[in-house]
PDB file of C-alpha atoms and ligand atoms in Angstrom:
ATOM      1  CA  UNK A   1     -32.509 -29.456  -8.822  1.00 54.00           C
ATOM      2  CA  UNK A   2     -34.701 -26.841  -7.871  1.00 66.00           C
ATOM      3  CA  UNK A   3     -38.206 -26.368  -9.486  1.00 79.00           C
ATOM      4  CA  UNK A   4     -38.992 -23.944 -11.961  1.00 90.00           C
ATOM      5  CA  UNK A   5     -41.871 -21.892 -11.157  1.00 97.00           C
ATOM      6  CA  UNK A   6     -43.671 -19.506 -13.431  1.00 98.00           C
ATOM      7  CA  UNK A   7     -46.240 -16.714 -11.919  1.00 98.00           C
ATOM      8  CA  UNK A   8     -49.179 -15.727 -14.371  1.00 98.00           C
ATOM      9  CA  UNK A   9     -51.149 -12.628 -13.843  1.00 98.00           C
ATOM     10  CA  UNK A  10     -54.365 -12.043 -15.526  1.00 97.00           C
ATOM     11  CA  UNK A  11     -56.742  -9.001 -15.397  1.00 96.00           C
ATOM     12  CA  UNK A  12     -57.859  -6.369 -17.843  1.00 96.00           C
ATOM     13  CA  UNK A  13     -55.140  -3.823 -16.752  1.00 98.00           C
ATOM     14  CA  UNK A  14     -57.195  -0.915 -17.935  1.00 98.00           C
ATOM     15  CA  UNK A  15     -54.506   0.841 -17.565  1.00 98.00           C
ATOM     16  CA  UNK A  16     -52.075  -1.165 -15.737  1.00 98.00           C
ATOM     17  CA  UNK A  17     -50.971   0.914 -12.231  1.00 98.00           C
ATOM     18  CA  UNK A  18     -48.228   0.556  -9.526  1.00 96.00           C
ATOM     19  CA  UNK A  19     -50.968  -1.928  -7.502  1.00 96.00           C
ATOM     20  CA  UNK A  20     -50.777  -4.437 -10.373  1.00 97.00           C
ATOM     21  CA  UNK A  21     -46.929  -4.168 -10.652  1.00 97.00           C
ATOM     22  CA  UNK A  22     -45.783  -3.943  -7.236  1.00 96.00           C
ATOM     23  CA  UNK A  23     -47.942  -6.152  -5.582  1.00 96.00           C
ATOM     24  CA  UNK A  24     -47.693  -8.869  -8.238  1.00 96.00           C
ATOM     25  CA  UNK A  25     -43.945  -8.403  -8.477  1.00 96.00           C
ATOM     26  CA  UNK A  26     -43.476  -8.932  -4.599  1.00 96.00           C
ATOM     27  CA  UNK A  27     -45.641 -11.774  -4.834  1.00 97.00           C
ATOM     28  CA  UNK A  28     -43.716 -13.496  -7.483  1.00 96.00           C
ATOM     29  CA  UNK A  29     -40.558 -12.964  -5.448  1.00 96.00           C
ATOM     30  CA  UNK A  30     -41.808 -14.645  -2.689  1.00 97.00           C
ATOM     31  CA  UNK A  31     -43.034 -17.535  -4.359  1.00 97.00           C
ATOM     32  CA  UNK A  32     -39.593 -17.709  -6.189  1.00 96.00           C
ATOM     33  CA  UNK A  33     -40.985 -17.394  -9.470  1.00 97.00           C
ATOM     34  CA  UNK A  34     -38.265 -17.011 -12.374  1.00 96.00           C
ATOM     35  CA  UNK A  35     -40.661 -15.445 -14.411  1.00 97.00           C
ATOM     36  CA  UNK A  36     -43.961 -13.184 -13.868  1.00 98.00           C
ATOM     37  CA  UNK A  37     -46.097 -12.858 -17.222  1.00 98.00           C
ATOM     38  CA  UNK A  38     -48.914 -10.633 -17.214  1.00 98.00           C
ATOM     39  CA  UNK A  39     -51.727 -11.970 -19.564  1.00 98.00           C
ATOM     40  CA  UNK A  40     -54.240  -9.211 -20.288  1.00 97.00           C
ATOM     41  CA  UNK A  41     -57.924 -10.543 -20.901  1.00 95.00           C
ATOM     42  CA  UNK A  42     -60.171  -9.611 -23.816  1.00 91.00           C
ATOM     43  CA  UNK A  43     -62.820  -8.727 -21.083  1.00 79.00           C
ATOM     44  CA  UNK A  44     -63.559 -10.125 -17.737  1.00 72.00           C
ATOM     45  CA  UNK A  45     -66.549 -12.455 -17.760  1.00 69.00           C
ATOM     46  CA  UNK A  46     -67.321 -11.196 -14.465  1.00 71.00           C
ATOM     47  CA  UNK A  47     -67.428  -7.446 -15.193  1.00 70.00           C
ATOM     48  CA  UNK A  48     -70.530  -6.231 -17.043  1.00 70.00           C
ATOM     49  CA  UNK A  49     -68.382  -3.914 -19.222  1.00 75.00           C
ATOM     50  CA  UNK A  50     -65.723  -4.051 -21.839  1.00 84.00           C
ATOM     51  CA  UNK A  51     -62.408  -2.816 -21.054  1.00 91.00           C
ATOM     52  CA  UNK A  52     -62.285   1.232 -21.696  1.00 95.00           C
ATOM     53  CA  UNK A  53     -58.910   1.103 -23.617  1.00 96.00           C
ATOM     54  CA  UNK A  54     -58.544  -1.272 -26.698  1.00 95.00           C
ATOM     55  CA  UNK A  55     -56.628  -4.610 -26.527  1.00 95.00           C
ATOM     56  CA  UNK A  56     -53.490  -3.033 -28.269  1.00 97.00           C
ATOM     57  CA  UNK A  57     -53.245  -0.082 -25.981  1.00 98.00           C
ATOM     58  CA  UNK A  58     -53.589  -2.600 -22.793  1.00 98.00           C
ATOM     59  CA  UNK A  59     -50.785  -4.561 -24.090  1.00 98.00           C
ATOM     60  CA  UNK A  60     -48.412  -1.757 -24.748  1.00 98.00           C
ATOM     61  CA  UNK A  61     -49.160  -0.033 -21.846  1.00 98.00           C
ATOM     62  CA  UNK A  62     -48.203  -3.184 -19.978  1.00 98.00           C
ATOM     63  CA  UNK A  63     -44.969  -3.480 -22.149  1.00 98.00           C
ATOM     64  CA  UNK A  64     -44.111  -0.034 -21.211  1.00 98.00           C
ATOM     65  CA  UNK A  65     -44.799  -0.887 -17.569  1.00 98.00           C
ATOM     66  CA  UNK A  66     -42.400  -3.628 -17.322  1.00 97.00           C
ATOM     67  CA  UNK A  67     -39.466  -2.173 -19.576  1.00 93.00           C
ATOM     68  CA  UNK A  68     -36.365  -2.767 -18.179  1.00 86.00           C
ATOM     69  CA  UNK A  69     -37.295  -5.780 -16.111  1.00 88.00           C
ATOM     70  CA  UNK A  70     -35.921  -8.863 -17.438  1.00 87.00           C
ATOM     71  CA  UNK A  71     -38.083 -11.044 -15.184  1.00 93.00           C
ATOM     72  CA  UNK A  72     -41.592  -9.622 -16.203  1.00 97.00           C
ATOM     73  CA  UNK A  73     -43.364 -10.483 -19.497  1.00 97.00           C
ATOM     74  CA  UNK A  74     -46.585 -10.373 -21.204  1.00 98.00           C
ATOM     75  CA  UNK A  75     -48.357 -12.285 -23.002  1.00 98.00           C
ATOM     76  CA  UNK A  76     -51.042 -11.904 -25.590  1.00 97.00           C
ATOM     77  CA  UNK A  77     -52.604 -15.132 -25.908  1.00 96.00           C
ATOM     78  CA  UNK A  78     -55.918 -14.403 -24.486  1.00 96.00           C
ATOM     79  CA  UNK A  79     -56.050 -11.093 -26.917  1.00 95.00           C
ATOM     80  CA  UNK A  80     -55.470 -13.288 -29.743  1.00 94.00           C
ATOM     81  CA  UNK A  81     -58.287 -15.613 -29.122  1.00 90.00           C
ATOM     82  CA  UNK A  82     -61.652 -15.043 -31.101  1.00 83.00           C
ATOM     83  CA  UNK A  83     -63.751 -14.860 -28.194  1.00 79.00           C
ATOM     84  CA  UNK A  84     -63.249 -14.003 -24.599  1.00 73.00           C
ATOM     85  CA  UNK A  85     -61.642 -17.148 -22.520  1.00 80.00           C
ATOM     86  CA  UNK A  86     -61.552 -18.500 -19.279  1.00 93.00           C
ATOM     87  CA  UNK A  87     -58.264 -18.765 -16.859  1.00 96.00           C
ATOM     88  CA  UNK A  88     -58.304 -22.619 -17.011  1.00 97.00           C
ATOM     89  CA  UNK A  89     -57.749 -22.588 -20.513  1.00 96.00           C
ATOM     90  CA  UNK A  90     -55.218 -20.425 -20.560  1.00 97.00           C
ATOM     91  CA  UNK A  91     -53.496 -22.004 -17.472  1.00 98.00           C
ATOM     92  CA  UNK A  92     -53.742 -25.267 -19.592  1.00 97.00           C
ATOM     93  CA  UNK A  93     -52.222 -23.872 -22.544  1.00 97.00           C
ATOM     94  CA  UNK A  94     -49.167 -22.622 -20.462  1.00 98.00           C
ATOM     95  CA  UNK A  95     -48.991 -26.301 -18.930  1.00 97.00           C
ATOM     96  CA  UNK A  96     -48.934 -27.866 -22.439  1.00 97.00           C
ATOM     97  CA  UNK A  97     -46.156 -25.414 -23.525  1.00 96.00           C
ATOM     98  CA  UNK A  98     -43.950 -25.774 -20.198  1.00 96.00           C
ATOM     99  CA  UNK A  99     -44.255 -29.274 -19.467  1.00 95.00           C
ATOM    100  CA  UNK A 100     -46.041 -30.884 -16.346  1.00 93.00           C
ATOM    101  CA  UNK A 101     -42.713 -30.263 -13.990  1.00 94.00           C
ATOM    102  CA  UNK A 102     -43.535 -26.245 -14.038  1.00 96.00           C
ATOM    103  CA  UNK A 103     -45.905 -25.495 -11.405  1.00 96.00           C
ATOM    104  CA  UNK A 104     -48.066 -22.262 -12.743  1.00 98.00           C
ATOM    105  CA  UNK A 105     -48.800 -19.966  -9.845  1.00 98.00           C
ATOM    106  CA  UNK A 106     -51.966 -17.783 -10.977  1.00 98.00           C
ATOM    107  CA  UNK A 107     -51.790 -14.505  -8.901  1.00 98.00           C
ATOM    108  CA  UNK A 108     -55.455 -13.186  -7.982  1.00 97.00           C
ATOM    109  CA  UNK A 109     -55.935  -9.946  -5.392  1.00 96.00           C
ATOM    110  CA  UNK A 110     -57.948 -10.602  -2.364  1.00 95.00           C
ATOM    111  CA  UNK A 111     -60.916  -8.547  -3.664  1.00 94.00           C
ATOM    112  CA  UNK A 112     -61.641 -11.539  -6.068  1.00 93.00           C
ATOM    113  CA  UNK A 113     -61.765 -14.166  -3.208  1.00 94.00           C
ATOM    114  CA  UNK A 114     -65.530 -14.306  -3.377  1.00 93.00           C
ATOM    115  CA  UNK A 115     -65.812 -14.266  -6.981  1.00 94.00           C
ATOM    116  CA  UNK A 116     -64.128 -17.363  -7.343  1.00 96.00           C
ATOM    117  CA  UNK A 117     -67.393 -19.185  -7.046  1.00 96.00           C
ATOM    118  CA  UNK A 118     -68.184 -17.861 -10.443  1.00 95.00           C
ATOM    119  CA  UNK A 119     -65.150 -18.643 -12.204  1.00 95.00           C
ATOM    120  CA  UNK A 120     -65.488 -21.198 -14.996  1.00 95.00           C
ATOM    121  CA  UNK A 121     -64.571 -24.504 -13.358  1.00 96.00           C
ATOM    122  CA  UNK A 122     -62.933 -23.395 -10.348  1.00 97.00           C
ATOM    123  CA  UNK A 123     -62.560 -26.571  -8.570  1.00 98.00           C
ATOM    124  CA  UNK A 124     -60.655 -27.829 -11.786  1.00 98.00           C
ATOM    125  CA  UNK A 125     -58.809 -24.570 -11.764  1.00 98.00           C
ATOM    126  CA  UNK A 126     -57.729 -25.005  -8.202  1.00 98.00           C
ATOM    127  CA  UNK A 127     -56.461 -28.511  -9.014  1.00 98.00           C
ATOM    128  CA  UNK A 128     -54.770 -27.612 -12.069  1.00 97.00           C
ATOM    129  CA  UNK A 129     -52.797 -24.494 -10.813  1.00 98.00           C
ATOM    130  CA  UNK A 130     -51.716 -23.010  -7.603  1.00 98.00           C
ATOM    131  CA  UNK A 131     -54.134 -20.045  -7.515  1.00 98.00           C
ATOM    132  CA  UNK A 132     -52.132 -17.482  -5.244  1.00 98.00           C
ATOM    133  CA  UNK A 133     -54.297 -14.950  -3.696  1.00 97.00           C
ATOM    134  CA  UNK A 134     -52.302 -11.809  -2.872  1.00 96.00           C
ATOM    135  CA  UNK A 135     -53.224  -9.082  -0.323  1.00 94.00           C
ATOM    136  CA  UNK A 136     -54.814  -5.881  -1.502  1.00 91.00           C
ATOM    137  CA  UNK A 137     -55.565  -2.425   0.343  1.00 86.00           C
ATOM    138  CA  UNK A 138     -59.029  -2.007   1.060  1.00 88.00           C
ATOM    139  CA  UNK A 139     -59.781  -5.348   1.427  1.00 91.00           C
ATOM    140  CA  UNK A 140     -59.742  -7.742   4.466  1.00 91.00           C
ATOM    141  CA  UNK A 141     -57.056 -10.635   4.468  1.00 91.00           C
ATOM    142  CA  UNK A 142     -58.311 -13.662   2.512  1.00 93.00           C
ATOM    143  CA  UNK A 143     -60.409 -16.080   4.183  1.00 94.00           C
ATOM    144  CA  UNK A 144     -61.834 -19.374   2.548  1.00 95.00           C
ATOM    145  CA  UNK A 145     -63.433 -21.149   5.734  1.00 95.00           C
ATOM    146  CA  UNK A 146     -66.849 -20.765   4.182  1.00 95.00           C
ATOM    147  CA  UNK A 147     -65.467 -22.627   0.965  1.00 96.00           C
ATOM    148  CA  UNK A 148     -64.647 -25.878   2.599  1.00 97.00           C
ATOM    149  CA  UNK A 149     -68.329 -27.388   2.102  1.00 97.00           C
ATOM    150  CA  UNK A 150     -68.331 -26.282  -1.134  1.00 96.00           C
ATOM    151  CA  UNK A 151     -64.756 -27.264  -2.566  1.00 97.00           C
ATOM    152  CA  UNK A 152     -63.798 -29.460  -0.041  1.00 97.00           C
ATOM    153  CA  UNK A 153     -61.145 -29.115   2.853  1.00 97.00           C
ATOM    154  CA  UNK A 154     -57.963 -30.226   0.368  1.00 98.00           C
ATOM    155  CA  UNK A 155     -58.463 -27.498  -1.994  1.00 98.00           C
ATOM    156  CA  UNK A 156     -59.238 -25.165   0.565  1.00 98.00           C
ATOM    157  CA  UNK A 157     -55.854 -26.045   2.223  1.00 98.00           C
ATOM    158  CA  UNK A 158     -54.010 -25.570  -1.170  1.00 98.00           C
ATOM    159  CA  UNK A 159     -55.620 -22.017  -1.344  1.00 98.00           C
ATOM    160  CA  UNK A 160     -54.516 -21.040   2.220  1.00 97.00           C
ATOM    161  CA  UNK A 161     -51.031 -22.419   1.744  1.00 97.00           C
ATOM    162  CA  UNK A 162     -50.772 -20.250  -1.148  1.00 97.00           C
ATOM    163  CA  UNK A 163     -51.873 -16.920   0.052  1.00 97.00           C
ATOM    164  CA  UNK A 164     -48.819 -14.074  -0.515  1.00 97.00           C
ATOM    165  CA  UNK A 165     -48.541 -11.504   2.202  1.00 94.00           C
ATOM    166  CA  UNK A 166     -47.933  -8.699  -0.168  1.00 94.00           C
ATOM    167  CA  UNK A 167     -47.717  -4.780   0.340  1.00 93.00           C
ATOM    168  CA  UNK A 168     -51.423  -3.520   0.620  1.00 90.00           C
ATOM    169  CA  UNK A 169     -51.638  -0.972  -2.146  1.00 93.00           C
ATOM    170  CA  UNK A 170     -55.145   0.620  -2.346  1.00 92.00           C
ATOM    171  CA  UNK A 171     -55.427   1.386  -5.900  1.00 96.00           C
ATOM    172  CA  UNK A 172     -57.554   0.360  -8.854  1.00 97.00           C
ATOM    173  CA  UNK A 173     -57.786   1.057 -12.677  1.00 97.00           C
ATOM    174  CA  UNK A 174     -61.272   2.477 -11.776  1.00 96.00           C
ATOM    175  CA  UNK A 175     -59.501   5.232  -9.614  1.00 97.00           C
ATOM    176  CA  UNK A 176     -57.079   5.562 -12.219  1.00 98.00           C
ATOM    177  CA  UNK A 177     -59.766   6.192 -14.846  1.00 97.00           C
ATOM    178  CA  UNK A 178     -61.765   8.561 -12.740  1.00 97.00           C
ATOM    179  CA  UNK A 179     -58.876  10.888 -12.069  1.00 97.00           C
ATOM    180  CA  UNK A 180     -57.737  10.958 -15.381  1.00 97.00           C
ATOM    181  CA  UNK A 181     -61.293  11.902 -16.703  1.00 96.00           C
ATOM    182  CA  UNK A 182     -61.447  14.238 -13.820  1.00 95.00           C
ATOM    183  CA  UNK A 183     -58.284  15.948 -15.092  1.00 94.00           C
ATOM    184  CA  UNK A 184     -56.193  14.951 -11.788  1.00 96.00           C
ATOM    185  CA  UNK A 185     -53.015  14.015 -11.273  1.00 96.00           C
ATOM    186  CA  UNK A 186     -52.422  10.505 -11.294  1.00 97.00           C
ATOM    187  CA  UNK A 187     -48.587  10.500 -11.705  1.00 97.00           C
ATOM    188  CA  UNK A 188     -48.130   8.364  -8.408  1.00 97.00           C
ATOM    189  CA  UNK A 189     -50.398   6.042  -9.465  1.00 97.00           C
ATOM    190  CA  UNK A 190     -48.572   4.946 -12.807  1.00 98.00           C
ATOM    191  CA  UNK A 191     -45.295   4.400 -14.480  1.00 97.00           C
ATOM    192  CA  UNK A 192     -44.330   7.403 -15.929  1.00 98.00           C
ATOM    193  CA  UNK A 193     -44.027   6.034 -19.621  1.00 98.00           C
ATOM    194  CA  UNK A 194     -47.598   4.419 -19.207  1.00 98.00           C
ATOM    195  CA  UNK A 195     -48.812   8.059 -18.306  1.00 98.00           C
ATOM    196  CA  UNK A 196     -46.872   9.508 -21.186  1.00 98.00           C
ATOM    197  CA  UNK A 197     -48.586   6.990 -23.504  1.00 98.00           C
ATOM    198  CA  UNK A 198     -52.240   7.654 -22.179  1.00 98.00           C
ATOM    199  CA  UNK A 199     -51.678  11.369 -22.713  1.00 97.00           C
ATOM    200  CA  UNK A 200     -50.180  11.150 -26.393  1.00 97.00           C
ATOM    201  CA  UNK A 201     -53.231   8.529 -27.135  1.00 97.00           C
ATOM    202  CA  UNK A 202     -55.832  10.844 -25.480  1.00 96.00           C
ATOM    203  CA  UNK A 203     -57.114   7.700 -23.480  1.00 97.00           C
ATOM    204  CA  UNK A 204     -59.697   7.838 -20.352  1.00 97.00           C
ATOM    205  CA  UNK A 205     -60.639  11.293 -21.071  1.00 91.00           C
ATOM    206  CA  UNK A 206     -64.449  12.278 -20.385  1.00 74.00           C
ATOM    207  CA  UNK A 207     -66.290  11.898 -23.548  1.00 58.00           C
TER     208      UNK A 207
HETATM  209  P1  ATP B   1     -60.920  -1.997 -12.132  1.00 51.05           P
HETATM  210  O1  ATP B   1     -60.800  -0.986 -11.243  1.00 51.05           O
HETATM  211  O2  ATP B   1     -60.968  -1.842 -13.704  1.00 51.05           O
HETATM  212  O3  ATP B   1     -61.710  -3.407 -12.059  1.00 51.05           O
HETATM  213  P2  ATP B   1     -58.385  -3.510 -11.017  1.00 51.05           P
HETATM  214  O4  ATP B   1     -57.558  -2.152 -10.395  1.00 51.05           O
HETATM  215  O5  ATP B   1     -59.131  -4.190 -10.010  1.00 51.05           O
HETATM  216  O6  ATP B   1     -59.464  -2.829 -12.150  1.00 51.05           O
HETATM  217  P3  ATP B   1     -57.944  -5.917 -12.726  1.00 51.05           P
HETATM  218  O7  ATP B   1     -56.969  -5.288 -14.163  1.00 51.05           O
HETATM  219  O8  ATP B   1     -59.237  -5.882 -12.778  1.00 51.05           O
HETATM  220  O9  ATP B   1     -57.534  -4.388 -11.962  1.00 51.05           O
HETATM  221  O10 ATP B   1     -57.001  -6.453 -11.918  1.00 51.05           O
HETATM  222  C1  ATP B   1     -56.331  -7.805 -12.299  1.00 51.05           C
HETATM  223  C2  ATP B   1     -55.705  -8.227 -10.947  1.00 51.05           C
HETATM  224  O11 ATP B   1     -55.144  -7.636 -10.451  1.00 51.05           O
HETATM  225  C3  ATP B   1     -57.187  -8.968  -9.979  1.00 51.05           C
HETATM  226  O12 ATP B   1     -56.633 -10.225  -9.614  1.00 51.05           O
HETATM  227  C4  ATP B   1     -56.993  -7.887  -8.985  1.00 51.05           C
HETATM  228  O13 ATP B   1     -57.499  -8.713  -7.984  1.00 51.05           O
HETATM  229  C5  ATP B   1     -55.552  -7.522  -8.887  1.00 51.05           C
HETATM  230  N1  ATP B   1     -55.445  -5.927  -8.380  1.00 51.05           N
HETATM  231  C6  ATP B   1     -55.336  -5.010  -8.902  1.00 51.05           C
HETATM  232  N2  ATP B   1     -55.094  -4.060  -8.221  1.00 51.05           N
HETATM  233  C7  ATP B   1     -54.562  -4.590  -7.157  1.00 51.05           C
HETATM  234  C8  ATP B   1     -54.102  -4.095  -5.931  1.00 51.05           C
HETATM  235  N3  ATP B   1     -54.010  -2.641  -5.813  1.00 51.05           N
HETATM  236  N4  ATP B   1     -53.430  -4.888  -4.995  1.00 51.05           N
HETATM  237  C9  ATP B   1     -53.375  -6.059  -5.278  1.00 51.05           C
HETATM  238  N5  ATP B   1     -54.069  -6.839  -6.133  1.00 51.05           N
HETATM  239  C10 ATP B   1     -54.827  -6.320  -7.035  1.00 51.05           C
END
């Protein structure tokens, strides 16, 4: 029997853009995941600011962006927690629910490789799931050589093995927010329903 793989994709998704859906979608397909679950965070422990849009709006935008795709899903579990949570806690929760035979992949863009050292209990996280680093437009391909002395060669080998070569899409939520605030066109960056939602709710307008 082939193993059942699940890909989890965390982020602030403020808002979710084409880079998120296309790159993570390709990564999940390459991994052979039967499901890709978006896991919006209350806030990133590493970002010095809270998301601009509220939890409900970010969740709704993800639901709109993935509507009609039966193997994409969204989980609000991090948003429901009273305090911002760590990836390791979330991964453990999913693992408890799905059972030890289901390998969990946690997708991360290449821009975050050098942030991993600041992630909560990163070594345990590398051991607990398969951290899968995806290519990101505007950033170099992921390299881990300098982390061998820190995390050990077994962990670095695991990271290297799980790099997924994805199309490079040079796009960020920051760019989307800036363009919206400047009144510029973002229709090629977002799912049309997400853009309609942003317009209807008046999100990301300059105050
Ligand atoms: P911001 O500009 O607000 O920092 P962002 O576009 O980087 O946001 P996040 O929600 O912070 O988006 O990112 C969630 C995850 O998606 C991270 O792992 C990030 O590396 C990855 N990611 C975001 N955009 C891309 C992209 N264009 N290509 C590949 N990965 C991406």
